[in-house]
Amino acid sequence: MKKTTRFLAICVLLTGAAGASTSRAQTLQPVMMAPQLQNIAQLSASATVEVQQDLLSMVLSTTRDGTDSAVVQNQLKLALESALAEAKKTAQPGLMDVRTGNFSLYPRYGKEGKINGWQGSTELVLEGRDFPRITAAAGKIQTLSLGNVGFALSREERARVEGDAQAQAIERFKTKAADIAKSFGFAGYTLREVSINANDQGPVRPRMQAMEAKAAMSDSSVPVEAGKASVVVNVSGSVQMK
């Protein structure tokens, strides 16, 4: 009976040792690591194309003041309607678009904090690519005064110029990558990742002449001069030299 018990105990010990050996073997198995990326260069290149701004925006406005809000509102309405009727005579989609701008009416307060009158303003916006048409229309409108002039790039012109700048920036990126690889003693490179960003920078303030006195404008075109915008495209990314 004692021999049988001793034999079973020995079997149990051997089984435990085998399990521990198996567990240790699993723990010591080599872990396969991802290959490290080597010879990576990060770089960027840019290109700038200057272009004449081809979109003109003119904002005409007027203000009214009085003690009766209904009267002030009606005066603004009549002034805007007259300006719209005049502008629509020569409006043409793309060349000169016409739209209304801000229309506001607010109370005026006296020293005691009570309402003693009303003030209001209204706007009409003329915009498009036909500068002579727009300036001539603005000169004929007598019920509103010219308040602001702005220039920009049209969507079509921006797309065209961005395409030119992007092609130049990409070529500069490729040339720069090849030069860097050669400088480090490599025969060439492969592109890993790339990012392309575009933006345009133009003059903040429009260039205009003789804009202040509306009375002196009567039926004459408003002289304006557009500036230039700089369309910049940046290309950045990384390459693996090989």
PDB file of C-alpha atoms in Angstrom:
ATOM      1  CA  MET A   1       0.000   0.000   0.000  1.00  0.00           C
ATOM      2  CA  LYS A   2       2.861   2.356   0.827  1.00  0.00           C
ATOM      3  CA  LYS A   3       4.613   1.563  -2.450  1.00  0.00           C
ATOM      4  CA  THR A   4       1.519   2.452  -4.481  1.00  0.00           C
ATOM      5  CA  THR A   5       1.163   5.819  -2.735  1.00  0.00           C
ATOM      6  CA  ARG A   6       4.848   6.609  -3.285  1.00  0.00           C
ATOM      7  CA  PHE A   7       4.540   5.754  -6.969  1.00  0.00           C
ATOM      8  CA  LEU A   8       1.519   8.084  -7.407  1.00  0.00           C
ATOM      9  CA  ALA A   9       3.382  10.915  -5.704  1.00  0.00           C
ATOM     10  CA  ILE A  10       6.347  10.489  -8.038  1.00  0.00           C
ATOM     11  CA  CYS A  11       3.989  10.615 -11.063  1.00  0.00           C
ATOM     12  CA  VAL A  12       2.447  13.822  -9.814  1.00  0.00           C
ATOM     13  CA  LEU A  13       5.844  15.447  -9.342  1.00  0.00           C
ATOM     14  CA  LEU A  14       6.946  14.440 -12.827  1.00  0.00           C
ATOM     15  CA  THR A  15       3.734  15.796 -14.350  1.00  0.00           C
ATOM     16  CA  GLY A  16       4.208  19.163 -12.569  1.00  0.00           C
ATOM     17  CA  ALA A  17       7.792  19.395 -13.763  1.00  0.00           C
ATOM     18  CA  ALA A  18       6.730  18.722 -17.334  1.00  0.00           C
ATOM     19  CA  GLY A  19       4.062  21.464 -17.137  1.00  0.00           C
ATOM     20  CA  ALA A  20       6.577  23.959 -15.761  1.00  0.00           C
ATOM     21  CA  SER A  21       9.014  23.051 -18.507  1.00  0.00           C
ATOM     22  CA  THR A  22       6.333  23.587 -21.160  1.00  0.00           C
ATOM     23  CA  SER A  23       5.346  26.957 -19.647  1.00  0.00           C
ATOM     24  CA  ARG A  24       8.977  28.063 -19.559  1.00  0.00           C
ATOM     25  CA  ALA A  25       9.467  27.008 -23.158  1.00  0.00           C
ATOM     26  CA  GLN A  26       6.494  29.116 -24.240  1.00  0.00           C
ATOM     27  CA  THR A  27       7.835  32.091 -22.349  1.00  0.00           C
ATOM     28  CA  LEU A  28      11.232  31.867 -23.985  1.00  0.00           C
ATOM     29  CA  GLN A  29       9.869  31.770 -27.538  1.00  0.00           C
ATOM     30  CA  PRO A  30      11.374  34.661 -29.602  1.00  0.00           C
ATOM     31  CA  VAL A  31       9.015  37.577 -30.437  1.00  0.00           C
ATOM     32  CA  MET A  32       9.067  38.716 -34.068  1.00  0.00           C
ATOM     33  CA  MET A  33       9.572  42.519 -34.175  1.00  0.00           C
ATOM     34  CA  ALA A  34       8.427  44.777 -37.021  1.00  0.00           C
ATOM     35  CA  PRO A  35      11.356  45.917 -39.157  1.00  0.00           C
ATOM     36  CA  GLN A  36      12.571  49.412 -38.278  1.00  0.00           C
ATOM     37  CA  LEU A  37      12.166  52.075 -40.970  1.00  0.00           C
ATOM     38  CA  GLN A  38      15.512  53.549 -41.866  1.00  0.00           C
ATOM     39  CA  ASN A  39      16.899  56.314 -44.048  1.00  0.00           C
ATOM     40  CA  ILE A  40      13.759  58.464 -43.857  1.00  0.00           C
ATOM     41  CA  ALA A  41      13.981  62.131 -44.817  1.00  0.00           C
ATOM     42  CA  GLN A  42      11.296  64.723 -44.186  1.00  0.00           C
ATOM     43  CA  LEU A  43      11.147  67.758 -46.445  1.00  0.00           C
ATOM     44  CA  SER A  44       8.918  70.446 -47.905  1.00  0.00           C
ATOM     45  CA  ALA A  45       8.768  72.689 -50.951  1.00  0.00           C
ATOM     46  CA  SER A  46       6.527  75.545 -52.060  1.00  0.00           C
ATOM     47  CA  ALA A  47       5.648  77.600 -55.123  1.00  0.00           C
ATOM     48  CA  THR A  48       4.063  81.038 -55.446  1.00  0.00           C
ATOM     49  CA  VAL A  49       2.179  82.392 -58.451  1.00  0.00           C
ATOM     50  CA  GLU A  50       1.056  86.028 -58.615  1.00  0.00           C
ATOM     51  CA  VAL A  51      -2.157  86.805 -60.454  1.00  0.00           C
ATOM     52  CA  GLN A  52      -4.323  89.851 -61.019  1.00  0.00           C
ATOM     53  CA  GLN A  53      -7.501  89.816 -58.951  1.00  0.00           C
ATOM     54  CA  ASP A  54     -10.461  89.472 -61.279  1.00  0.00           C
ATOM     55  CA  LEU A  55     -13.484  89.783 -58.966  1.00  0.00           C
ATOM     56  CA  LEU A  56     -14.807  93.194 -57.894  1.00  0.00           C
ATOM     57  CA  SER A  57     -17.266  93.781 -55.065  1.00  0.00           C
ATOM     58  CA  MET A  58     -18.888  97.161 -54.388  1.00  0.00           C
ATOM     59  CA  VAL A  59     -21.062  97.800 -51.359  1.00  0.00           C
ATOM     60  CA  LEU A  60     -23.403 100.777 -51.552  1.00  0.00           C
ATOM     61  CA  SER A  61     -25.253 101.894 -48.453  1.00  0.00           C
ATOM     62  CA  THR A  62     -27.268 104.635 -46.811  1.00  0.00           C
ATOM     63  CA  THR A  63     -28.507 105.562 -43.359  1.00  0.00           C
ATOM     64  CA  ARG A  64     -31.689 107.254 -42.184  1.00  0.00           C
ATOM     65  CA  ASP A  65     -32.618 108.863 -38.890  1.00  0.00           C
ATOM     66  CA  GLY A  66     -35.942 109.969 -37.417  1.00  0.00           C
ATOM     67  CA  THR A  67     -38.346 109.851 -34.523  1.00  0.00           C
ATOM     68  CA  ASP A  68     -40.772 107.402 -36.164  1.00  0.00           C
ATOM     69  CA  SER A  69     -39.463 103.876 -36.794  1.00  0.00           C
ATOM     70  CA  ALA A  70     -42.021 103.209 -39.541  1.00  0.00           C
ATOM     71  CA  VAL A  71     -40.991 106.348 -41.415  1.00  0.00           C
ATOM     72  CA  VAL A  72     -37.294 105.509 -41.157  1.00  0.00           C
ATOM     73  CA  GLN A  73     -37.907 101.936 -42.334  1.00  0.00           C
ATOM     74  CA  ASN A  74     -39.976 103.152 -45.291  1.00  0.00           C
ATOM     75  CA  GLN A  75     -37.262 105.635 -46.309  1.00  0.00           C
ATOM     76  CA  LEU A  76     -34.677 102.849 -46.312  1.00  0.00           C
ATOM     77  CA  LYS A  77     -37.002 100.593 -48.282  1.00  0.00           C
ATOM     78  CA  LEU A  78     -37.592 103.232 -50.962  1.00  0.00           C
ATOM     79  CA  ALA A  79     -33.879 104.006 -51.258  1.00  0.00           C
ATOM     80  CA  LEU A  80     -33.050 100.313 -51.662  1.00  0.00           C
ATOM     81  CA  GLU A  81     -35.829  99.686 -54.180  1.00  0.00           C
ATOM     82  CA  SER A  82     -34.666 102.590 -56.335  1.00  0.00           C
ATOM     83  CA  ALA A  83     -31.055 101.362 -56.248  1.00  0.00           C
ATOM     84  CA  LEU A  84     -32.113  97.793 -57.098  1.00  0.00           C
ATOM     85  CA  ALA A  85     -34.165  98.956 -60.071  1.00  0.00           C
ATOM     86  CA  GLU A  86     -31.210 100.920 -61.452  1.00  0.00           C
ATOM     87  CA  ALA A  87     -28.659  98.142 -60.871  1.00  0.00           C
ATOM     88  CA  LYS A  88     -30.811  95.433 -62.453  1.00  0.00           C
ATOM     89  CA  LYS A  89     -30.841  97.306 -65.756  1.00  0.00           C
ATOM     90  CA  THR A  90     -27.269  96.192 -66.460  1.00  0.00           C
ATOM     91  CA  ALA A  91     -26.996  93.108 -64.241  1.00  0.00           C
ATOM     92  CA  GLN A  92     -25.744  89.906 -65.872  1.00  0.00           C
ATOM     93  CA  PRO A  93     -24.824  86.651 -64.109  1.00  0.00           C
ATOM     94  CA  GLY A  94     -21.093  86.323 -63.576  1.00  0.00           C
ATOM     95  CA  LEU A  95     -20.339  89.739 -65.038  1.00  0.00           C
ATOM     96  CA  MET A  96     -22.360  91.742 -62.516  1.00  0.00           C
ATOM     97  CA  ASP A  97     -24.493  90.094 -59.864  1.00  0.00           C
ATOM     98  CA  VAL A  98     -26.755  92.174 -57.639  1.00  0.00           C
ATOM     99  CA  ARG A  99     -27.827  91.288 -54.111  1.00  0.00           C
ATOM    100  CA  THR A 100     -29.045  93.079 -51.018  1.00  0.00           C
ATOM    101  CA  GLY A 101     -26.812  93.322 -47.980  1.00  0.00           C
ATOM    102  CA  ASN A 102     -27.445  94.354 -44.402  1.00  0.00           C
ATOM    103  CA  PHE A 103     -30.781  95.985 -43.508  1.00  0.00           C
ATOM    104  CA  SER A 104     -31.039  97.152 -39.901  1.00  0.00           C
ATOM    105  CA  LEU A 105     -33.214  99.406 -37.746  1.00  0.00           C
ATOM    106  CA  TYR A 106     -32.379 100.161 -34.131  1.00  0.00           C
ATOM    107  CA  PRO A 107     -33.473 102.667 -31.451  1.00  0.00           C
ATOM    108  CA  ARG A 108     -31.537 105.761 -30.446  1.00  0.00           C
ATOM    109  CA  TYR A 109     -31.407 106.549 -26.733  1.00  0.00           C
ATOM    110  CA  GLY A 110     -31.226 109.895 -24.993  1.00  0.00           C
ATOM    111  CA  LYS A 111     -29.384 110.871 -21.810  1.00  0.00           C
ATOM    112  CA  GLU A 112     -32.148 109.504 -19.588  1.00  0.00           C
ATOM    113  CA  GLY A 113     -31.966 106.090 -21.243  1.00  0.00           C
ATOM    114  CA  LYS A 114     -35.261 106.528 -23.085  1.00  0.00           C
ATOM    115  CA  ILE A 115     -35.799 106.048 -26.806  1.00  0.00           C
ATOM    116  CA  ASN A 116     -35.818 109.414 -28.540  1.00  0.00           C
ATOM    117  CA  GLY A 117     -35.476 108.286 -32.142  1.00  0.00           C
ATOM    118  CA  TRP A 118     -34.580 105.574 -34.628  1.00  0.00           C
ATOM    119  CA  GLN A 119     -31.628 104.923 -36.900  1.00  0.00           C
ATOM    120  CA  GLY A 120     -31.356 102.474 -39.740  1.00  0.00           C
ATOM    121  CA  SER A 121     -29.157 101.432 -42.635  1.00  0.00           C
ATOM    122  CA  THR A 122     -29.383  99.333 -45.775  1.00  0.00           C
ATOM    123  CA  GLU A 123     -26.887  97.939 -48.295  1.00  0.00           C
ATOM    124  CA  LEU A 124     -26.744  96.857 -51.903  1.00  0.00           C
ATOM    125  CA  VAL A 125     -23.885  94.718 -53.230  1.00  0.00           C
ATOM    126  CA  LEU A 126     -22.652  94.704 -56.833  1.00  0.00           C
ATOM    127  CA  GLU A 127     -20.070  92.058 -57.664  1.00  0.00           C
ATOM    128  CA  GLY A 128     -18.631  90.308 -60.686  1.00  0.00           C
ATOM    129  CA  ARG A 129     -15.804  90.183 -63.219  1.00  0.00           C
ATOM    130  CA  ASP A 130     -16.897  93.079 -65.469  1.00  0.00           C
ATOM    131  CA  PHE A 131     -15.288  96.035 -63.727  1.00  0.00           C
ATOM    132  CA  PRO A 132     -16.503  98.776 -66.138  1.00  0.00           C
ATOM    133  CA  ARG A 133     -20.082  97.489 -65.952  1.00  0.00           C
ATOM    134  CA  ILE A 134     -20.052  97.444 -62.152  1.00  0.00           C
ATOM    135  CA  THR A 135     -18.447 100.840 -61.684  1.00  0.00           C
ATOM    136  CA  ALA A 136     -20.793 102.417 -64.233  1.00  0.00           C
ATOM    137  CA  ALA A 137     -23.826 100.957 -62.457  1.00  0.00           C
ATOM    138  CA  ALA A 138     -22.554 102.226 -59.093  1.00  0.00           C
ATOM    139  CA  GLY A 139     -22.124 105.722 -60.534  1.00  0.00           C
ATOM    140  CA  LYS A 140     -25.753 105.833 -61.675  1.00  0.00           C
ATOM    141  CA  ILE A 141     -27.258 104.907 -58.313  1.00  0.00           C
ATOM    142  CA  GLN A 142     -28.219 108.111 -56.503  1.00  0.00           C
ATOM    143  CA  THR A 143     -30.087 106.849 -53.448  1.00  0.00           C
ATOM    144  CA  LEU A 144     -27.129 104.971 -51.950  1.00  0.00           C
ATOM    145  CA  SER A 145     -23.530 105.982 -51.321  1.00  0.00           C
ATOM    146  CA  LEU A 146     -20.483 103.904 -52.054  1.00  0.00           C
ATOM    147  CA  GLY A 147     -19.229 102.484 -48.772  1.00  0.00           C
ATOM    148  CA  ASN A 148     -16.694  99.763 -49.558  1.00  0.00           C
ATOM    149  CA  VAL A 149     -14.782  98.240 -52.458  1.00  0.00           C
ATOM    150  CA  GLY A 150     -13.053  94.866 -52.400  1.00  0.00           C
ATOM    151  CA  PHE A 151     -11.173  92.642 -54.815  1.00  0.00           C
ATOM    152  CA  ALA A 152     -10.695  88.876 -54.898  1.00  0.00           C
ATOM    153  CA  LEU A 153      -9.993  85.933 -57.165  1.00  0.00           C
ATOM    154  CA  SER A 154     -12.899  84.211 -58.860  1.00  0.00           C
ATOM    155  CA  ARG A 155     -13.313  80.491 -58.248  1.00  0.00           C
ATOM    156  CA  GLU A 156     -12.275  79.655 -61.807  1.00  0.00           C
ATOM    157  CA  GLU A 157      -9.141  81.802 -61.707  1.00  0.00           C
ATOM    158  CA  ARG A 158      -8.123  80.474 -58.283  1.00  0.00           C
ATOM    159  CA  ALA A 159      -8.445  76.864 -59.517  1.00  0.00           C
ATOM    160  CA  ARG A 160      -6.352  77.611 -62.609  1.00  0.00           C
ATOM    161  CA  VAL A 161      -3.608  79.361 -60.668  1.00  0.00           C
ATOM    162  CA  GLU A 162      -3.568  76.713 -57.932  1.00  0.00           C
ATOM    163  CA  GLY A 163      -3.003  74.081 -60.606  1.00  0.00           C
ATOM    164  CA  ASP A 164       0.060  75.947 -61.915  1.00  0.00           C
ATOM    165  CA  ALA A 165       1.468  76.537 -58.440  1.00  0.00           C
ATOM    166  CA  GLN A 166       0.848  72.913 -57.418  1.00  0.00           C
ATOM    167  CA  ALA A 167       2.698  71.551 -60.447  1.00  0.00           C
ATOM    168  CA  GLN A 168       5.681  73.794 -59.659  1.00  0.00           C
ATOM    169  CA  ALA A 169       5.681  72.853 -55.964  1.00  0.00           C
ATOM    170  CA  ILE A 170       5.580  69.120 -56.728  1.00  0.00           C
ATOM    171  CA  GLU A 171       8.489  69.388 -59.171  1.00  0.00           C
ATOM    172  CA  ARG A 172      10.498  71.286 -56.554  1.00  0.00           C
ATOM    173  CA  PHE A 173       9.679  68.636 -53.956  1.00  0.00           C
ATOM    174  CA  LYS A 174      10.850  65.846 -56.265  1.00  0.00           C
ATOM    175  CA  THR A 175      14.054  67.685 -57.159  1.00  0.00           C
ATOM    176  CA  LYS A 176      14.788  68.421 -53.514  1.00  0.00           C
ATOM    177  CA  ALA A 177      14.176  64.785 -52.526  1.00  0.00           C
ATOM    178  CA  ALA A 178      16.516  63.536 -55.259  1.00  0.00           C
ATOM    179  CA  ASP A 179      19.224  66.011 -54.214  1.00  0.00           C
ATOM    180  CA  ILE A 180      18.969  65.020 -50.547  1.00  0.00           C
ATOM    181  CA  ALA A 181      19.167  61.315 -51.379  1.00  0.00           C
ATOM    182  CA  LYS A 182      22.211  61.898 -53.582  1.00  0.00           C
ATOM    183  CA  SER A 183      23.915  64.002 -50.895  1.00  0.00           C
ATOM    184  CA  PHE A 184      23.625  61.082 -48.459  1.00  0.00           C
ATOM    185  CA  GLY A 185      25.060  58.652 -51.004  1.00  0.00           C
ATOM    186  CA  PHE A 186      21.828  56.990 -52.141  1.00  0.00           C
ATOM    187  CA  ALA A 187      20.849  56.292 -55.724  1.00  0.00           C
ATOM    188  CA  GLY A 188      17.223  57.383 -55.330  1.00  0.00           C
ATOM    189  CA  TYR A 189      14.174  57.427 -53.094  1.00  0.00           C
ATOM    190  CA  THR A 190      10.588  56.235 -52.757  1.00  0.00           C
ATOM    191  CA  LEU A 191       7.738  58.483 -51.655  1.00  0.00           C
ATOM    192  CA  ARG A 192       6.221  57.536 -48.283  1.00  0.00           C
ATOM    193  CA  GLU A 193       3.652  60.253 -47.576  1.00  0.00           C
ATOM    194  CA  VAL A 194       2.819  63.691 -48.892  1.00  0.00           C
ATOM    195  CA  SER A 195       0.547  66.606 -47.974  1.00  0.00           C
ATOM    196  CA  ILE A 196      -0.482  69.458 -50.300  1.00  0.00           C
ATOM    197  CA  ASN A 197      -1.950  72.741 -49.044  1.00  0.00           C
ATOM    198  CA  ALA A 198      -2.926  75.836 -50.998  1.00  0.00           C
ATOM    199  CA  ASN A 199      -3.869  79.369 -49.987  1.00  0.00           C
ATOM    200  CA  ASP A 200      -4.029  82.792 -51.582  1.00  0.00           C
ATOM    201  CA  GLN A 201      -2.778  86.051 -50.155  1.00  0.00           C
ATOM    202  CA  GLY A 202      -3.913  89.385 -51.524  1.00  0.00           C
ATOM    203  CA  PRO A 203      -3.941  93.007 -50.466  1.00  0.00           C
ATOM    204  CA  VAL A 204      -6.224  93.534 -47.486  1.00  0.00           C
ATOM    205  CA  ARG A 205      -7.216  97.061 -48.408  1.00  0.00           C
ATOM    206  CA  PRO A 206      -8.627  97.764 -51.884  1.00  0.00           C
ATOM    207  CA  ARG A 207      -7.039 100.400 -54.051  1.00  0.00           C
ATOM    208  CA  MET A 208      -9.546 103.058 -55.045  1.00  0.00           C
ATOM    209  CA  GLN A 209      -9.717 106.659 -56.051  1.00  0.00           C
ATOM    210  CA  ALA A 210     -12.237 109.480 -55.662  1.00  0.00           C
ATOM    211  CA  MET A 211     -14.554 107.412 -53.500  1.00  0.00           C
ATOM    212  CA  GLU A 212     -15.527 109.847 -50.772  1.00  0.00           C
ATOM    213  CA  ALA A 213     -17.855 112.393 -52.337  1.00  0.00           C
ATOM    214  CA  LYS A 214     -20.937 110.758 -53.808  1.00  0.00           C
ATOM    215  CA  ALA A 215     -22.361 114.094 -54.968  1.00  0.00           C
ATOM    216  CA  ALA A 216     -19.448 114.578 -57.334  1.00  0.00           C
ATOM    217  CA  MET A 217     -19.927 111.138 -58.906  1.00  0.00           C
ATOM    218  CA  SER A 218     -23.243 111.714 -60.628  1.00  0.00           C
ATOM    219  CA  ASP A 219     -23.610 109.276 -63.532  1.00  0.00           C
ATOM    220  CA  SER A 220     -19.858 108.719 -63.806  1.00  0.00           C
ATOM    221  CA  SER A 221     -17.954 105.482 -63.363  1.00  0.00           C
ATOM    222  CA  VAL A 222     -16.093 104.999 -60.127  1.00  0.00           C
ATOM    223  CA  PRO A 223     -12.347 104.623 -60.823  1.00  0.00           C
ATOM    224  CA  VAL A 224     -10.935 101.452 -59.246  1.00  0.00           C
ATOM    225  CA  GLU A 225      -7.726  99.489 -59.578  1.00  0.00           C
ATOM    226  CA  ALA A 226      -7.392  95.849 -58.555  1.00  0.00           C
ATOM    227  CA  GLY A 227      -4.277  94.539 -56.899  1.00  0.00           C
ATOM    228  CA  LYS A 228      -2.531  91.195 -57.259  1.00  0.00           C
ATOM    229  CA  ALA A 229      -2.984  88.067 -55.180  1.00  0.00           C
ATOM    230  CA  SER A 230      -0.285  85.507 -54.423  1.00  0.00           C
ATOM    231  CA  VAL A 231      -1.427  81.896 -54.599  1.00  0.00           C
ATOM    232  CA  VAL A 232       0.896  79.697 -52.527  1.00  0.00           C
ATOM    233  CA  VAL A 233       1.000  75.892 -52.628  1.00  0.00           C
ATOM    234  CA  ASN A 234       3.020  73.959 -50.039  1.00  0.00           C
ATOM    235  CA  VAL A 235       4.052  70.323 -50.508  1.00  0.00           C
ATOM    236  CA  SER A 236       5.443  68.469 -47.505  1.00  0.00           C
ATOM    237  CA  GLY A 237       6.068  64.824 -46.712  1.00  0.00           C
ATOM    238  CA  SER A 238       8.678  62.128 -46.228  1.00  0.00           C
ATOM    239  CA  VAL A 239      10.707  59.884 -48.497  1.00  0.00           C
ATOM    240  CA  GLN A 240      12.770  56.757 -47.923  1.00  0.00           C
ATOM    241  CA  MET A 241      16.210  56.960 -49.457  1.00  0.00           C
ATOM    242  CA  LYS A 242      17.538  53.801 -51.040  1.00  0.00           C
TER     243      LYS A 242
END
